[in-house]
Amino acid sequence: MARAKMKNSPSEISTGSKIVPPITREDLNGVSPLLPARIMGSLTSEAGQRNNTEEFSLDRSYSQVQVEFYVNENTFKERLKLFFIKNQRSSLRIRLFNFSLKLLSCLLYIVRVLLDDPTQRFGCWNCEKQNNTTKSINWDPIIWVDRKTPLWAIQVTVAIISFLETMLLIYLSYKGNIWEQIIRISFILEMINTVPFIITIFWPPLRNLFIPVFLNCWLAKCVLENMINDLHRAIQRTQSAMFNQVIILICTLLCLVFTGMCGIQHLERAGENLSLFKSFYFCIVTFSTVGYGDVTPKIWPSQLLVVIMICVALVVLPLQFEELVYLWMERQKSGGNYSRHRAQTEKHVVLCVSSLKIDLLMDFLNEFYAHPRLQDYYVVILCPTEMDIQVRRVLQIPLWSQRVIYLQGSALKDQDLMRAKMDDAEACFILSSRNEVDRTAADHQTILRAWAVKDFAPNCPLYVQILKPENKFHVKFADHVVCEEEFKYAMLALNCVCPATSTLITLLVHTSRGQEGQQSPEQWQRMYGRCSGNEVYHIRMGDSKFFMEYAGKSFTYAGFHAHKKYGVCLIGVRREDNKSILLNPGPRHIMASSDTCFYINITKEENSAFIFKQEEKQKRKGRGICGEPSRLPVHSIIASMGTVAMDLQNTECRPINSSKLTLPSENGSGTRRPSIAPVLEIADSSTVLPCDLLSDQSEDEMTQSDDEGLPVLEYVKGYPPNSPYIGSSPTLCHLLPSKAAFCCLRLDKGCKHNSFEDAKAYGFKNKLIIVSAETAGNGLYNFIVPLRAYYRSRKELNPIVLLLDNPPDNHFLEAICCFPMVYFMVGTIDNLDNLLQCGIIYADNLVVVDKESTMSAEEDYMADAKTIVNVQTMFRLFPSLSITTELTHPSNMRFMQFRAKDCYSLALSKLEKKERENGSNLAFMFRLPFAAGRVFSISMLDTLLYQSFVKDYMITITRLLLGLDTTPGSGYLCAMKITEDDLWIRTYGRLFQKLCSSSAEIPIGIYRTQSHMFSTSEPHDIRTQSQISINVEDCEDTKDTKEHWTAKPSHRNSTSSDQSEHPLLRRKSMQWARRLSRKGNKQATKTAEWISQQRLNLYRRSERQELSELVKNRMKHLGLPTTGYEDVANLTASDVMNRVNLGYLQDEMNDHQNTLSYVLINPPPDTRLELNDIVYLIRSDPLAHVANDSQSRKSSNSYKTEQTGNPETRDETQL
């Protein structure tokens, strides 16, 4: 503790007091009286030089005091203590010197033993040697040894140095209790090994006295432990407790063996004179519990020593092993460290998560190691929780045990980041815990982890997953960010206008070789599995064999011919001097050799082999388009088969109201085969582009209704004025001329502006889109924007109803009040009244969003239980409704639209297990709800973040496809439906040419719906099915006249008119009804016959009829009209097939003959088109060339273009 010295000034010595010159109160205001004297002196000197108006005097307690700090450290003892103990570097040198002395003393002992001859007589130095052979044990060889003078001198010198150093350390470590220092074992051993040597200096006869110098090995062990601690402190590194414990254990074993060896050898000098090697051999055999017995001690002192050493070993070694095992178990929990040497020689990435689940781990590992160039990477997992049992079991598999390292620690601790060698990592993936009840808190943890990693390793690339969009701007410094709610809602929104967009995107962002389902007997599974292997790749055009020959040609020309020749789908391009990726920039874009091309294919070009067939070589020699097409390979003649060159100057665009591809005619003659115009190398601005320019302007700006002639509210195009969160990408949308009042957004309650209280009263022209969510989060804003984007026709806009469990706040209402036909209602999907009030019978799509409050459950996979049951109920109540459901766990999708005793579902389950065993990353892809786009889990998009490590453009392309970002000149995703009038195109390759030549659109895939026969496990059901089919057909003819159902009069007599309205009967009920009718015919009394008829009518009521009556009764109770409710009994087989969005009806009549849907990404050009196919298109930006044509248009503002010309604009290919 510092001591203060008070020095009196000369004036104080003479007078005993000090006069302080007056200073102003302003100068001393706020100045502490405890300031040092030098500061106070300066203040008083300055104050004395000023003109003071007020003076005061200080009390003697404020007299100047000179304080000297760190006085104790200036003493000689403190300086020695600082050098020997406190300072790490100097203390390390002292301990290293001390360790060397101990080892030297042990080495000198071994030298003395080797120079000593046990056969000679022993005694004191310069004494007469005596031969004592009469005693049973000759103690002289044990007490006295033969020590040479030079060796004695060296040992004495070492002893003196060790003694002085020990005494000095005792003095420096003294804290008031001398006995605490004296009774220490290390001090006692030091005195035993040093004091006798010092005594021999003054008493020469004792120079040959035996001194157990070999005990210095234990002192060397203690010094080594302290030295390791000082070493870690000196190099500023955290020591490993495991390493220290291993060193201690090894040193303990060595000391035991060395002590036993030297002790037994010395004591056996009075016995069989064992050498050092034989003593060492005996100790190893004894301590290893082998015990050969060929070498044993002969006299009792050496035998006693062996007993003592064994007892010591039995006490010391178990304690050491227990500590080691404990540390080993703790290390297994924490994971230890990632080797610095490995970090410098091998590449590794770090995965930071709050809690690691087996599904998350396997998704990451399968996707990460799916890329060939990542096979040599190590994955270091940094997680604050203890390793899960399932995770531990997986990481013990040889496939992962050598490449995955689990470290228990926090990303907020620099020590743990150092253990993971974050500064040497190739990348750091920070994932949020989506199963947390409070998702905002989970985002806050992710943000702190990202900040900590960026602070510790600024150069490490960051890949961050965030949950809520309002938190995204906190991690904008990261290299790649995926906001879960942004992608989720945008994908669910596109599912409503482009069916199965979620399946399309999921297949694109998963790594696959397209081998799934190739062994299946089902044709659709083989085709679906093969096309699922398509992914997005990139290549520089000048280095590409696919696209190099199209340099200087238009993008559309390059895209069509690359697909025709190689089967690859060119979707986007990026200029060398521009970082923006453009999806289908249109025919105006001229390809350059320096452009980067983005294309969809089974594999990247570098892994492709080019085999040119002989027919293709002959084609290159200059044959005509129609010349001998039979000799050409199929994929080379698809688009040119039967084509005739057409003059595009005379090509007319058909009316926009048409939803099909017009069948061309040749000079008014119908004798020629339909033809498709060729794709031009350089676009002609007078033909294609005017057809592309905002084709729906004449439609959007109409003020009269086509049907009723009533005035319709105009919408304007502009950017939403209010964004609910920071960082949302501005998108040009359809907006209301003025914001709607908050009260007008409530669907089920009228206000002073309108009195509508249900969806029927609004009289919407288009079907509703209903979104069921727990709260109106900011991510829900991204559901509305893609459905109100400027490129969607005003007549195609569907009303959006938000069915919310909790009322939205004004901040959210302020953001959505500018969009047309967007409403909200408070209610839940498990309440039938709420569903009817929000207009579910007028809806085509229902989106069920996973609720945050149900994401965590006691049993992990039970989090989706309530959602699955509620959706199953809605499938029963409203079978014609297309429902898209978000699940927490993808494995639960097998319960969607569940059917008992379904052999086909069982076969799909077996196929899924087989694909999983084969190492597929998409084992669940053959589940019918996923293939049809009816179910979605956000965890499927985790691979998007993982793929960004290899493909840094994947997030950008996905955002452009989903409409989250709008880059000027970049296209957007849409869809068109193949009708009967479009089947003349025949193949996908010809469709590709038709779209490229007419509207410059790029197709990327097909959504196909086809009928399928689902078999059951009961063979008699097939016969029942045929009977039901006949009855349904009979009923179709008699439905309007309400006649009785009399297929077989003797067995199906009925007097109920309900049976003609609802002919769909349950098979078991029908069989029971037949038995009742047979019994009824035998009864004689009219009462019995009447009862039988009533029972027959009761059991003939189908389940569908009961559900229909339930819905109608609730609608009547709520005062809603029942005319809009479409009963499934009124749906014919063709109606079912025409409903492309309908997966299959949940009713007994459709247990066998149903439809299934699936996605074909970039199918081969010779793929036949089928009726009701939906083709995914990337349509070019209609505003891409507005600036070039602005001279000929009235464009007074950026979001509204007035056009009143001919409504016939172009071939419309939208859904």
PDB file of N, CA and C in Angstrom, residues 172-212:
ATOM      1  N   LEU A 172      10.783 -13.957   0.176  1.00  0.00           N
ATOM      2  CA  LEU A 172       9.886 -13.119  -0.625  1.00  0.00           C
ATOM      3  C   LEU A 172       8.427 -13.536  -0.473  1.00  0.00           C
ATOM      4  N   SER A 173       8.196 -14.810  -0.185  1.00  0.00           N
ATOM      5  CA  SER A 173       6.811 -15.303  -0.050  1.00  0.00           C
ATOM      6  C   SER A 173       6.304 -15.249   1.378  1.00  0.00           C
ATOM      7  N   TYR A 174       7.110 -14.778   2.311  1.00  0.00           N
ATOM      8  CA  TYR A 174       6.722 -14.732   3.710  1.00  0.00           C
ATOM      9  C   TYR A 174       5.566 -13.759   3.913  1.00  0.00           C
ATOM     10  N   LYS A 175       4.508 -14.242   4.595  1.00  0.00           N
ATOM     11  CA  LYS A 175       3.335 -13.416   4.837  1.00  0.00           C
ATOM     12  C   LYS A 175       2.944 -13.405   6.300  1.00  0.00           C
ATOM     13  N   GLY A 176       3.921 -13.639   7.183  1.00  0.00           N
ATOM     14  CA  GLY A 176       3.645 -13.546   8.602  1.00  0.00           C
ATOM     15  C   GLY A 176       3.611 -14.872   9.316  1.00  0.00           C
ATOM     16  N   ASN A 177       3.546 -15.999   8.618  1.00  0.00           N
ATOM     17  CA  ASN A 177       3.486 -17.323   9.226  1.00  0.00           C
ATOM     18  C   ASN A 177       4.648 -18.141   8.680  1.00  0.00           C
ATOM     19  N   ILE A 178       5.713 -18.268   9.512  1.00  0.00           N
ATOM     20  CA  ILE A 178       6.911 -18.967   9.058  1.00  0.00           C
ATOM     21  C   ILE A 178       6.695 -20.460   8.940  1.00  0.00           C
ATOM     22  N   TRP A 179       5.815 -21.027   9.801  1.00  0.00           N
ATOM     23  CA  TRP A 179       5.587 -22.471   9.762  1.00  0.00           C
ATOM     24  C   TRP A 179       4.879 -22.898   8.474  1.00  0.00           C
ATOM     25  N   GLU A 180       4.098 -21.997   7.941  1.00  0.00           N
ATOM     26  CA  GLU A 180       3.441 -22.316   6.668  1.00  0.00           C
ATOM     27  C   GLU A 180       4.446 -22.551   5.557  1.00  0.00           C
ATOM     28  N   GLN A 181       5.570 -21.883   5.665  1.00  0.00           N
ATOM     29  CA  GLN A 181       6.607 -22.055   4.653  1.00  0.00           C
ATOM     30  C   GLN A 181       7.483 -23.266   4.936  1.00  0.00           C
ATOM     31  N   ILE A 182       7.687 -23.575   6.218  1.00  0.00           N
ATOM     32  CA  ILE A 182       8.653 -24.619   6.583  1.00  0.00           C
ATOM     33  C   ILE A 182       8.082 -26.020   6.389  1.00  0.00           C
ATOM     34  N   ILE A 183       6.805 -26.193   6.704  1.00  0.00           N
ATOM     35  CA  ILE A 183       6.243 -27.551   6.686  1.00  0.00           C
ATOM     36  C   ILE A 183       5.794 -27.973   5.296  1.00  0.00           C
ATOM     37  N   ARG A 184       6.083 -27.209   4.306  1.00  0.00           N
ATOM     38  CA  ARG A 184       5.735 -27.618   2.949  1.00  0.00           C
ATOM     39  C   ARG A 184       6.640 -28.763   2.505  1.00  0.00           C
ATOM     40  N   ILE A 185       6.098 -29.701   1.747  1.00  0.00           N
ATOM     41  CA  ILE A 185       6.862 -30.867   1.306  1.00  0.00           C
ATOM     42  C   ILE A 185       8.018 -30.453   0.416  1.00  0.00           C
ATOM     43  N   SER A 186       7.796 -29.497  -0.456  1.00  0.00           N
ATOM     44  CA  SER A 186       8.870 -29.067  -1.354  1.00  0.00           C
ATOM     45  C   SER A 186      10.042 -28.482  -0.573  1.00  0.00           C
ATOM     46  N   PHE A 187       9.754 -27.743   0.523  1.00  0.00           N
ATOM     47  CA  PHE A 187      10.840 -27.172   1.327  1.00  0.00           C
ATOM     48  C   PHE A 187      11.601 -28.289   2.051  1.00  0.00           C
ATOM     49  N   ILE A 188      10.885 -29.272   2.563  1.00  0.00           N
ATOM     50  CA  ILE A 188      11.552 -30.378   3.263  1.00  0.00           C
ATOM     51  C   ILE A 188      12.458 -31.152   2.308  1.00  0.00           C
ATOM     52  N   LEU A 189      11.962 -31.452   1.114  1.00  0.00           N
ATOM     53  CA  LEU A 189      12.796 -32.163   0.141  1.00  0.00           C
ATOM     54  C   LEU A 189      14.012 -31.340  -0.258  1.00  0.00           C
ATOM     55  N   GLU A 190      13.819 -30.041  -0.357  1.00  0.00           N
ATOM     56  CA  GLU A 190      14.945 -29.178  -0.724  1.00  0.00           C
ATOM     57  C   GLU A 190      16.007 -29.213   0.359  1.00  0.00           C
ATOM     58  N   MET A 191      15.592 -29.192   1.604  1.00  0.00           N
ATOM     59  CA  MET A 191      16.569 -29.226   2.693  1.00  0.00           C
ATOM     60  C   MET A 191      17.302 -30.579   2.739  1.00  0.00           C
ATOM     61  N   ILE A 192      16.579 -31.661   2.464  1.00  0.00           N
ATOM     62  CA  ILE A 192      17.217 -32.983   2.490  1.00  0.00           C
ATOM     63  C   ILE A 192      18.292 -33.090   1.412  1.00  0.00           C
ATOM     64  N   ASN A 193      18.091 -32.475   0.276  1.00  0.00           N
ATOM     65  CA  ASN A 193      19.009 -32.635  -0.852  1.00  0.00           C
ATOM     66  C   ASN A 193      20.118 -31.590  -0.898  1.00  0.00           C
ATOM     67  N   THR A 194      20.002 -30.527  -0.125  1.00  0.00           N
ATOM     68  CA  THR A 194      21.014 -29.455  -0.202  1.00  0.00           C
ATOM     69  C   THR A 194      21.818 -29.303   1.081  1.00  0.00           C
ATOM     70  N   VAL A 195      21.191 -29.356   2.256  1.00  0.00           N
ATOM     71  CA  VAL A 195      21.907 -29.101   3.521  1.00  0.00           C
ATOM     72  C   VAL A 195      23.028 -30.121   3.754  1.00  0.00           C
ATOM     73  N   PRO A 196      22.841 -31.440   3.521  1.00  0.00           N
ATOM     74  CA  PRO A 196      23.966 -32.365   3.729  1.00  0.00           C
ATOM     75  C   PRO A 196      25.196 -32.032   2.881  1.00  0.00           C
ATOM     76  N   PHE A 197      24.999 -31.576   1.656  1.00  0.00           N
ATOM     77  CA  PHE A 197      26.150 -31.217   0.820  1.00  0.00           C
ATOM     78  C   PHE A 197      26.871 -30.009   1.395  1.00  0.00           C
ATOM     79  N   ILE A 198      26.109 -29.056   1.917  1.00  0.00           N
ATOM     80  CA  ILE A 198      26.753 -27.869   2.505  1.00  0.00           C
ATOM     81  C   ILE A 198      27.524 -28.269   3.767  1.00  0.00           C
ATOM     82  N   ILE A 199      27.012 -29.220   4.533  1.00  0.00           N
ATOM     83  CA  ILE A 199      27.710 -29.675   5.743  1.00  0.00           C
ATOM     84  C   ILE A 199      29.037 -30.346   5.384  1.00  0.00           C
ATOM     85  N   THR A 200      29.050 -31.084   4.254  1.00  0.00           N
ATOM     86  CA  THR A 200      30.299 -31.770   3.878  1.00  0.00           C
ATOM     87  C   THR A 200      31.429 -30.805   3.578  1.00  0.00           C
ATOM     88  N   ILE A 201      31.111 -29.557   3.333  1.00  0.00           N
ATOM     89  CA  ILE A 201      32.174 -28.562   3.109  1.00  0.00           C
ATOM     90  C   ILE A 201      32.939 -28.342   4.405  1.00  0.00           C
ATOM     91  N   PHE A 202      32.222 -28.303   5.511  1.00  0.00           N
ATOM     92  CA  PHE A 202      32.851 -28.040   6.795  1.00  0.00           C
ATOM     93  C   PHE A 202      33.246 -29.329   7.519  1.00  0.00           C
ATOM     94  N   TRP A 203      32.718 -30.450   7.112  1.00  0.00           N
ATOM     95  CA  TRP A 203      33.048 -31.737   7.751  1.00  0.00           C
ATOM     96  C   TRP A 203      33.351 -32.742   6.637  1.00  0.00           C
ATOM     97  N   PRO A 204      34.591 -32.795   6.229  1.00  0.00           N
ATOM     98  CA  PRO A 204      34.978 -33.628   5.075  1.00  0.00           C
ATOM     99  C   PRO A 204      34.670 -35.111   5.225  1.00  0.00           C
ATOM    100  N   PRO A 205      34.713 -35.731   6.419  1.00  0.00           N
ATOM    101  CA  PRO A 205      34.415 -37.175   6.472  1.00  0.00           C
ATOM    102  C   PRO A 205      33.035 -37.553   5.931  1.00  0.00           C
ATOM    103  N   LEU A 206      32.132 -36.594   5.861  1.00  0.00           N
ATOM    104  CA  LEU A 206      30.782 -36.910   5.384  1.00  0.00           C
ATOM    105  C   LEU A 206      30.634 -36.777   3.867  1.00  0.00           C
ATOM    106  N   ARG A 207      31.768 -36.600   3.156  1.00  0.00           N
ATOM    107  CA  ARG A 207      31.642 -36.412   1.709  1.00  0.00           C
ATOM    108  C   ARG A 207      31.117 -37.672   1.013  1.00  0.00           C
ATOM    109  N   ASN A 208      31.360 -38.861   1.592  1.00  0.00           N
ATOM    110  CA  ASN A 208      30.866 -40.098   0.983  1.00  0.00           C
ATOM    111  C   ASN A 208      29.507 -40.518   1.540  1.00  0.00           C
ATOM    112  N   LEU A 209      28.893 -39.667   2.315  1.00  0.00           N
ATOM    113  CA  LEU A 209      27.585 -39.995   2.868  1.00  0.00           C
ATOM    114  C   LEU A 209      26.545 -40.037   1.749  1.00  0.00           C
ATOM    115  N   PHE A 210      25.690 -41.070   1.801  1.00  0.00           N
ATOM    116  CA  PHE A 210      24.640 -41.183   0.779  1.00  0.00           C
ATOM    117  C   PHE A 210      23.584 -40.104   1.003  1.00  0.00           C
ATOM    118  N   ILE A 211      23.265 -39.385  -0.032  1.00  0.00           N
ATOM    119  CA  ILE A 211      22.232 -38.331  -0.023  1.00  0.00           C
ATOM    120  C   ILE A 211      21.242 -38.665  -1.139  1.00  0.00           C
ATOM    121  N   PRO A 212      19.943 -38.789  -0.819  1.00  0.00           N
ATOM    122  CA  PRO A 212      18.939 -39.173  -1.847  1.00  0.00           C
ATOM    123  C   PRO A 212      18.660 -38.043  -2.835  1.00  0.00           C
TER     124      PRO A 212
END
